[in-house]
Short mmCIF file of C-alpha atoms in Angstrom, two decimals:
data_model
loop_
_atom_site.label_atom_id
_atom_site.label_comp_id
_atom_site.label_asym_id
_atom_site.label_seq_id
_atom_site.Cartn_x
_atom_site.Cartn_y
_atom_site.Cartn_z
CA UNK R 20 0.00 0.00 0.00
CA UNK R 21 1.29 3.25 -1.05
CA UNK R 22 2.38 5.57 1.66
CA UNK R 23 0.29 9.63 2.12
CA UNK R 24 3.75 11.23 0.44
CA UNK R 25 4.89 8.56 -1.94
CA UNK R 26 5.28 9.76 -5.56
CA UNK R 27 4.17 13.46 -4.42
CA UNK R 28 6.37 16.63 -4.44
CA UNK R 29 7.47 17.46 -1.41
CA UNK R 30 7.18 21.01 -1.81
CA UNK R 31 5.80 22.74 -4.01
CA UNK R 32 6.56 26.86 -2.70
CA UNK R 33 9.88 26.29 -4.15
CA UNK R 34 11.54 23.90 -6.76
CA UNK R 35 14.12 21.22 -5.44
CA UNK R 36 15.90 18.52 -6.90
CA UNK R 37 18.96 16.27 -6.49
CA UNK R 38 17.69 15.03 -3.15
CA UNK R 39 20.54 13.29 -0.60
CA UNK R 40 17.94 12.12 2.33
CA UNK R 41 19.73 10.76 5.71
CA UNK R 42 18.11 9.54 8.99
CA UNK R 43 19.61 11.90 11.50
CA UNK R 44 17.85 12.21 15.29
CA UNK R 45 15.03 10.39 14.02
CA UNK R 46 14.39 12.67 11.43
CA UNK R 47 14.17 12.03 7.70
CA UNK R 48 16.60 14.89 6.49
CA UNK R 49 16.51 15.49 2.47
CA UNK R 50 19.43 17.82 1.39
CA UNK R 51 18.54 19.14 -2.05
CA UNK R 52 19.71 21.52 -4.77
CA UNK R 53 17.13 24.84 -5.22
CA UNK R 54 16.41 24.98 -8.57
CA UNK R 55 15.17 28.49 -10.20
CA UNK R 56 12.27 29.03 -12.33
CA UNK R 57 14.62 31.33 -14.84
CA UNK R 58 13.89 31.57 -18.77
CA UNK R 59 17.22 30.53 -19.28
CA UNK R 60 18.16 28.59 -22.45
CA UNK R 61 19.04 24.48 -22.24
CA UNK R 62 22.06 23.82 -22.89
CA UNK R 63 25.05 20.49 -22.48
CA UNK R 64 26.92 22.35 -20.13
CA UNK R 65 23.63 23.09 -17.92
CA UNK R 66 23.42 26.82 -17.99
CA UNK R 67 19.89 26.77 -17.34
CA UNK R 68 20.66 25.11 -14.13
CA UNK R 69 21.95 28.51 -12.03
CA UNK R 70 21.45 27.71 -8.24
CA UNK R 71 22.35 30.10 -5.64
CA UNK R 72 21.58 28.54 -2.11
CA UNK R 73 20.57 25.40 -0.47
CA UNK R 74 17.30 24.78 2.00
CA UNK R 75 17.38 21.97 3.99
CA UNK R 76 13.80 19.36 4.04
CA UNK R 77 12.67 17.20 6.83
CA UNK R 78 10.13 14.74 7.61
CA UNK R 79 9.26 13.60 11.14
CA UNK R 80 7.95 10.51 9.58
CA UNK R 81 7.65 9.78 5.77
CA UNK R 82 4.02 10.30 5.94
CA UNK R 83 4.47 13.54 7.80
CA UNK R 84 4.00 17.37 5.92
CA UNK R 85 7.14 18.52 4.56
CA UNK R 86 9.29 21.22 6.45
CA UNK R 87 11.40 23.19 4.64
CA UNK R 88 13.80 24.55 7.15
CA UNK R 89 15.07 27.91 5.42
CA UNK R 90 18.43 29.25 4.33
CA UNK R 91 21.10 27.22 4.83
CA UNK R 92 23.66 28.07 2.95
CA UNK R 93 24.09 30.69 0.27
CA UNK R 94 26.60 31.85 -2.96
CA UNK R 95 27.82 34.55 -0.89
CA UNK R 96 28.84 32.64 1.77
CA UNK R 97 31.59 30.78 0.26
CA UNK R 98 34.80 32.99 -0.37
CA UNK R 99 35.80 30.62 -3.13
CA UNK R 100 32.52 30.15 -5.38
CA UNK R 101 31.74 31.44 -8.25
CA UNK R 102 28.39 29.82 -9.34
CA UNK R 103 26.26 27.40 -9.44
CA UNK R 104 25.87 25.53 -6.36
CA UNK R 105 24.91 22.18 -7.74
CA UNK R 106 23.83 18.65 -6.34
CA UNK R 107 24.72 18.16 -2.59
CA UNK R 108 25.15 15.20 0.08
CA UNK R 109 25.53 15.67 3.73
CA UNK R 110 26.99 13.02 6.62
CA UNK R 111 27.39 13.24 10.56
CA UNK R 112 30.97 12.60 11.76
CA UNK R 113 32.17 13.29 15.24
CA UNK R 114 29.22 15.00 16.54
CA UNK R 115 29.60 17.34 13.52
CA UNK R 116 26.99 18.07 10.30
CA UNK R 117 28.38 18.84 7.28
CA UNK R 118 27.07 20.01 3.86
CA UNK R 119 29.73 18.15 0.98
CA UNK R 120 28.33 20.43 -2.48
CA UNK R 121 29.88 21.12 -5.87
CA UNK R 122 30.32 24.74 -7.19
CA UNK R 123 32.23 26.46 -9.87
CA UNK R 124 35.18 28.54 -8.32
CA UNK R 125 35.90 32.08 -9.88
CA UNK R 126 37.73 29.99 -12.75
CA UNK R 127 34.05 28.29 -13.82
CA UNK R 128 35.90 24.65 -13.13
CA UNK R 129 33.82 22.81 -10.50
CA UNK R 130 35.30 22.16 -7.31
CA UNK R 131 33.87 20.07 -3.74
CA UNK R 132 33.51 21.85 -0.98
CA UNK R 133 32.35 21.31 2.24
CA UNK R 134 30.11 23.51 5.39
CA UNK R 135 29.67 22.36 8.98
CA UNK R 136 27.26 22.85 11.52
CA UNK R 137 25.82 21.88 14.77
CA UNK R 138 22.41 20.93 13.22
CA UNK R 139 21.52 18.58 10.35
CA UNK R 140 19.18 21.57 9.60
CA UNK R 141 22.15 24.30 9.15
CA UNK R 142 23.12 26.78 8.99
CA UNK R 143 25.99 25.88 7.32
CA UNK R 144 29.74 27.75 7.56
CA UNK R 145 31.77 26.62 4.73
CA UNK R 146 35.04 26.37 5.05
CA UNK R 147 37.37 29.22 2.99
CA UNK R 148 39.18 26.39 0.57
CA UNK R 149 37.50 24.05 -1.65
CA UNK R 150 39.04 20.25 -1.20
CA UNK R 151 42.21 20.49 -3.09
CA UNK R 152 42.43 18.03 -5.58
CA UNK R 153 38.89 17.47 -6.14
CA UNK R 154 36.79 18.48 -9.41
CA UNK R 155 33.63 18.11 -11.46
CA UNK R 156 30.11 17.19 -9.51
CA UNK R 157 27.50 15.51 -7.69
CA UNK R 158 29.67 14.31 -4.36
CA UNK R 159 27.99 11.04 -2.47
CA UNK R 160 29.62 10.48 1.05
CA UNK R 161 29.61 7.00 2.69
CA UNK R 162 30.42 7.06 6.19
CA UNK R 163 31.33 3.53 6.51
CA UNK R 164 31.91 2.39 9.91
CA UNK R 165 31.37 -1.59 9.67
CA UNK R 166 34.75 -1.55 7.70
CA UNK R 167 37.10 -4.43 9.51
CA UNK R 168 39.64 -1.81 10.01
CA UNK R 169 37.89 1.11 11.46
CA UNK R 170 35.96 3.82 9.98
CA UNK R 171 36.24 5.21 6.57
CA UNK R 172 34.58 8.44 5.19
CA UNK R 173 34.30 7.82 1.66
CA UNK R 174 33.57 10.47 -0.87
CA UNK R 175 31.95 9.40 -4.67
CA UNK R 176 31.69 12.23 -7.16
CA UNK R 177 31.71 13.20 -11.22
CA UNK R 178 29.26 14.04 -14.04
CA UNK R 179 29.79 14.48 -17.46
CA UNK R 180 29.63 17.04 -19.71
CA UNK R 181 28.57 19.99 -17.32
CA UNK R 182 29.87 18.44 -14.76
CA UNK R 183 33.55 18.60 -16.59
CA UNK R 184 34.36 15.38 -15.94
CA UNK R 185 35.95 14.03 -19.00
CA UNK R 186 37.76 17.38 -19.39
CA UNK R 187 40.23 15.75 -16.60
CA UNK R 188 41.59 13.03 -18.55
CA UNK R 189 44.73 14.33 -18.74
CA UNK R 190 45.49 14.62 -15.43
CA UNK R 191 44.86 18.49 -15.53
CA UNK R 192 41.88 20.81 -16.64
CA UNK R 193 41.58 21.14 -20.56
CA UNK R 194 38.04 21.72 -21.74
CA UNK R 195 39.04 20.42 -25.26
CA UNK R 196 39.97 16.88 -24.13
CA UNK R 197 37.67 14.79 -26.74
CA UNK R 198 35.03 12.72 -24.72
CA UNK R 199 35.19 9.10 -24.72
CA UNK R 200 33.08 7.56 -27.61
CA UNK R 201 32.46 4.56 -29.63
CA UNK R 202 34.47 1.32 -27.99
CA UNK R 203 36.59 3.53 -25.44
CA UNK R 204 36.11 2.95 -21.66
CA UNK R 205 33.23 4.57 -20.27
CA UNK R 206 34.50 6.77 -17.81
CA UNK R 207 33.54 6.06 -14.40
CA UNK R 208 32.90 7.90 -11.07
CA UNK R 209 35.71 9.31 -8.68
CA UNK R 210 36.92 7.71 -5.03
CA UNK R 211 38.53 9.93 -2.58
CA UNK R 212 38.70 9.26 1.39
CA UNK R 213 38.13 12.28 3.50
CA UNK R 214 40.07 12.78 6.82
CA UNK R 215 38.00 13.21 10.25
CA UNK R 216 37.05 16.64 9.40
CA UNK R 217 36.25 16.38 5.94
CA UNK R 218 39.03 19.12 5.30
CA UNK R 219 41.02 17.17 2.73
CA UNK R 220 41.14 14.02 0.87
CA UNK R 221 44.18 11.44 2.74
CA UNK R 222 44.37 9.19 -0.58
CA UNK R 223 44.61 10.35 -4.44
CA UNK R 224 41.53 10.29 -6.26
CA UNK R 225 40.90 7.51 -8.35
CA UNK R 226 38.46 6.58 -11.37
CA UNK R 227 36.44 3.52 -10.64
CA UNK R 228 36.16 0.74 -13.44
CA UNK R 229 32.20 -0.33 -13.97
CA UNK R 230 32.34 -3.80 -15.29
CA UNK R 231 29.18 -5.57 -17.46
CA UNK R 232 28.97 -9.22 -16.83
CA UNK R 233 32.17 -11.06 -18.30
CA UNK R 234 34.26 -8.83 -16.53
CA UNK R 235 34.96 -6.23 -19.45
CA UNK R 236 34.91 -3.05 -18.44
CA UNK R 237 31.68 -0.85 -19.97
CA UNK R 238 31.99 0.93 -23.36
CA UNK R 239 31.41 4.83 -23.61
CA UNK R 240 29.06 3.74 -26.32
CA UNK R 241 26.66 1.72 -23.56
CA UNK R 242 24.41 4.42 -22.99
CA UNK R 243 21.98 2.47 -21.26
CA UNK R 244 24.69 1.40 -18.76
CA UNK R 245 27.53 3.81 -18.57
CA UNK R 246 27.93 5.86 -16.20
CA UNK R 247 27.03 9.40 -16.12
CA UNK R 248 26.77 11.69 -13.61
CA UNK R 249 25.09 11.33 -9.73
CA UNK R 250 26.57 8.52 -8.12
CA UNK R 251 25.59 7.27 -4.69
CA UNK R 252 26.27 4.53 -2.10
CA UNK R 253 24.90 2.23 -0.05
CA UNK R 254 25.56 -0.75 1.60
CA UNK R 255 23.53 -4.29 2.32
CA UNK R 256 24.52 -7.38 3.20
CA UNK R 257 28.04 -6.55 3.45
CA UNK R 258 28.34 -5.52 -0.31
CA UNK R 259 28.91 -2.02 -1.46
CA UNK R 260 26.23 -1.02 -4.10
CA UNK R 261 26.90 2.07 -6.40
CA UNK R 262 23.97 3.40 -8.05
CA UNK R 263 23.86 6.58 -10.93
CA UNK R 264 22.13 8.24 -13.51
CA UNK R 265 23.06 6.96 -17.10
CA UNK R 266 22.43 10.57 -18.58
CA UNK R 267 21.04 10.84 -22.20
CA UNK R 268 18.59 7.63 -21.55
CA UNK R 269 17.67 8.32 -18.15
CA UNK R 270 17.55 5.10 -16.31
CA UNK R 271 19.05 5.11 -12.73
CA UNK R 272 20.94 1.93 -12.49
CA UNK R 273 23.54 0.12 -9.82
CA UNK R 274 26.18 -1.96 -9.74
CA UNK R 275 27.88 -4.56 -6.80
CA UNK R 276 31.22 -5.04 -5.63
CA UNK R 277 32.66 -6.19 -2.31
CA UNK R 278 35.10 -3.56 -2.14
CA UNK R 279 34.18 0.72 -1.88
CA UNK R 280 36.64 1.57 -4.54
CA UNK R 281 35.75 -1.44 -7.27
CA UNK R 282 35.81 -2.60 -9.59
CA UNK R 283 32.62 -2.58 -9.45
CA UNK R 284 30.08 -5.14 -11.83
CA UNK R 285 26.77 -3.75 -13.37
CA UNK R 286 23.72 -5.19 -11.78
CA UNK R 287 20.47 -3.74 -13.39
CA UNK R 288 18.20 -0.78 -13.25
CA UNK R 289 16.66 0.80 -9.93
CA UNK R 290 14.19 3.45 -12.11
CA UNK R 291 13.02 3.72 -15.78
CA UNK R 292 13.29 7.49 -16.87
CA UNK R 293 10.95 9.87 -15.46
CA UNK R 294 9.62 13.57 -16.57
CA UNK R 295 12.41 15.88 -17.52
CA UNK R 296 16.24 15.35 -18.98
CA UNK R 297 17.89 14.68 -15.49
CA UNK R 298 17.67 11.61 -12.72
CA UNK R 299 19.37 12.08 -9.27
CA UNK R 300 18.81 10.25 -6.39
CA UNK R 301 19.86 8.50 -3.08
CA UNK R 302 18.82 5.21 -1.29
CA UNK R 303 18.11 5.31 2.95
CA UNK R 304 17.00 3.24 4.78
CA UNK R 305 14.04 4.11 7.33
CA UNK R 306 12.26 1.75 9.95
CA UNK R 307 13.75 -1.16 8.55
CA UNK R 308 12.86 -0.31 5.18
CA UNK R 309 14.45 0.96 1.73
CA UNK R 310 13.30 4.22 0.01
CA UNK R 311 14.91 6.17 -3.06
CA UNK R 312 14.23 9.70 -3.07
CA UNK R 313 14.41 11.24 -6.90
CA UNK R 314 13.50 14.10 -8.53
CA UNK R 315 10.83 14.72 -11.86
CA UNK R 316 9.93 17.54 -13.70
CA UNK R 317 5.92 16.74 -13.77
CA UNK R 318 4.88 19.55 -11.68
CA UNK R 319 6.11 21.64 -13.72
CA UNK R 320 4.73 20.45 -16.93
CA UNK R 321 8.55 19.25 -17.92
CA UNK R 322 10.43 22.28 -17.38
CA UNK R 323 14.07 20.42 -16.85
CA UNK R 324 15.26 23.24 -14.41
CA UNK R 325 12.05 23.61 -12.36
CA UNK R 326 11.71 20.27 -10.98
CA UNK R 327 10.77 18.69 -7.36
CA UNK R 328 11.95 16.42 -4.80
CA UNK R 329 9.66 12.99 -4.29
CA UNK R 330 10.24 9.48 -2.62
CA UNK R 331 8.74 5.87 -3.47
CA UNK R 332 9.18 2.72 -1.89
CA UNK R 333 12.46 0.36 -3.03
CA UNK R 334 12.63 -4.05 -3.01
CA UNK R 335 15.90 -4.96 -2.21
CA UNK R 336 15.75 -8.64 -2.14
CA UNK R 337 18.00 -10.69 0.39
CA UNK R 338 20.51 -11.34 -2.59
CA UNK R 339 21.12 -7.73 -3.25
CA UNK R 340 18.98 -7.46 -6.26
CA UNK R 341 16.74 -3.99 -6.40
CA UNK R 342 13.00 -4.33 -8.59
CA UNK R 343 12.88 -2.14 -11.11
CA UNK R 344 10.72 1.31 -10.47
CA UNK R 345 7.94 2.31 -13.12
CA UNK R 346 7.57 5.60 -11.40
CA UNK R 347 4.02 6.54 -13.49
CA UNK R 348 2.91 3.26 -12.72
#
């Protein structure tokens, strides 16, 4: 039976999207990216996606109204930004909250940075430096603490095309660097640990390897499988599960591995596309049972920048294995 909220916008008095929910003080916490209703023309390299703040959502229950908890973080705020203050995560370490979020620095090349606070509602006070050595978008932060060797703070980030991604192929920034086509390796999302603070990165950032089911890694050509942009992680049963957006066809999709950085091996698809060009989401799980929170443009007729935050039931059977979502069904 399908719960008061499921499938419904959130909110509706502004639009939200990318939406990274947590359980934190038994609250359902949904830390989105405020999308504005601009005429702004679509574009690849997501002009028309110009966000300037983030509010913080929470739920007392997942049937409860929707509280959008104001302000929590603004462009002005952050001494490096430039623009565009894209998809966001958020994780509790140490007694601390913090906000991890992408933005473009005054050079227009997107960065990770990272705000703390006493509250999982904000405010947030960035800190003055983005994390050196990290680029492009869409940062997913596993705070894995069932690890056999202690706890780890994992960080999962990168998006094509806007989100500059492939223009780091070399090793450096270069916004000519040809994107990976035809029978080249997709490219995958990025690994970095944080330390305690969430400062810095304490290893190099790597490129994970997706892998289909013979063990070859994915083709760039595999649009229905490649990755694309908005990873996230979760665990179950001991496994590590990374699940993204595919990009130009839509699907959400996930892949297994026993290990956080890979390789990891393609699995299936978690959602079939819904209303509007982009798919973001994340996976909690609340009372014992799994959600994925997502984002459509149906409210507002299809408008890909105007779109808002929702959340529908998720089967994960014992083996790992997530049902496919039909989200209009």
């Amino acid at each position: 039976m399908r719960r008061i909220n499921e499938r419904k916008p959130l909110v509706t008095h502004i639009y939200t999207a990318d939406p990274s929910a947590h359980v934190f003080e038994g609250k359902i916490y949904i830390y989105p990216s405020h999308d504005e209703a601009l005429d702004v023309p679509e574009d690849d390299d997501g002009e028309q996606y110009q966000m300037h703040d983030y509010h913080i959502l929470s739920m007392d229950s997942l049937d409860a109204p929707c509280v959008d908890n104001g302000l929590a973080m603004a462009e002005a705020d952050v001494p490096w930004v430039g623009r565009q203050l894209w998809a966001p995560d958020a994780a509790y370490v140490n007694g601390k909250y913090y906000l991890i979020f992408p933005a473009k620095d005054k050079d227009d090349i997107f960065r990770i940075g990272v705000a703390v606070s006493d509250s999982p509602a904000g405010p947030f006070k960035p800190y003055d430096h983005y994390v050196a050595g990290s680029y492009s978008i869409d940062p997913a932060v596993l705070v894995d603490e069932t690890s056999e060797d202690g706890k780890h703070i994992f960080c999962y980030y990168g998006g094509l095309w806007g989100g500059q991604l492939e223009m780091w192929q070399k090793g450096y920034f270069d916004p000519s660097t040809p994107r990976p086509s035809g029978d080249d390796p997709a490219l995958g999302p990025m690994f970095a640990e944080f330390n305690e603070d969430l400062s810095a990165f304490i290893t190099e950032p790597k490129m994970l390897t997706i892998l289909d089911g013979n063990g070859e890694p994915l083709k760039a050509s595999d649009e229905d499988r490649r990755y694309f942009e908005g990873p996230w992680m979760h665990k179950f049963g001991g496994k590590y599960y990374l699940s993204y957006s595919t990009g130009t066809t839509h699907y959400l999709c996930y892949a297994e591995s026993d290990r956080p950085d890979g390789p990891f091996t393609y699995k299936g698809r978690i959602m079939e596309p819904v209303i509007g060009w982009t798919t973001h989401h994340s996976i909690v799980e609340i009372d014992g049972e799994w959600y994925l929170f997502y984002h459509d443009a149906e409210y507002s007729g299809g408008i890909s920048h105007e779109r808002t935050v929702k959340y529908t039931k998720l089967t994960i059977h014992e083996d790992g294995t997530i049902d496919t979502i039909h989200p209009y069904d």
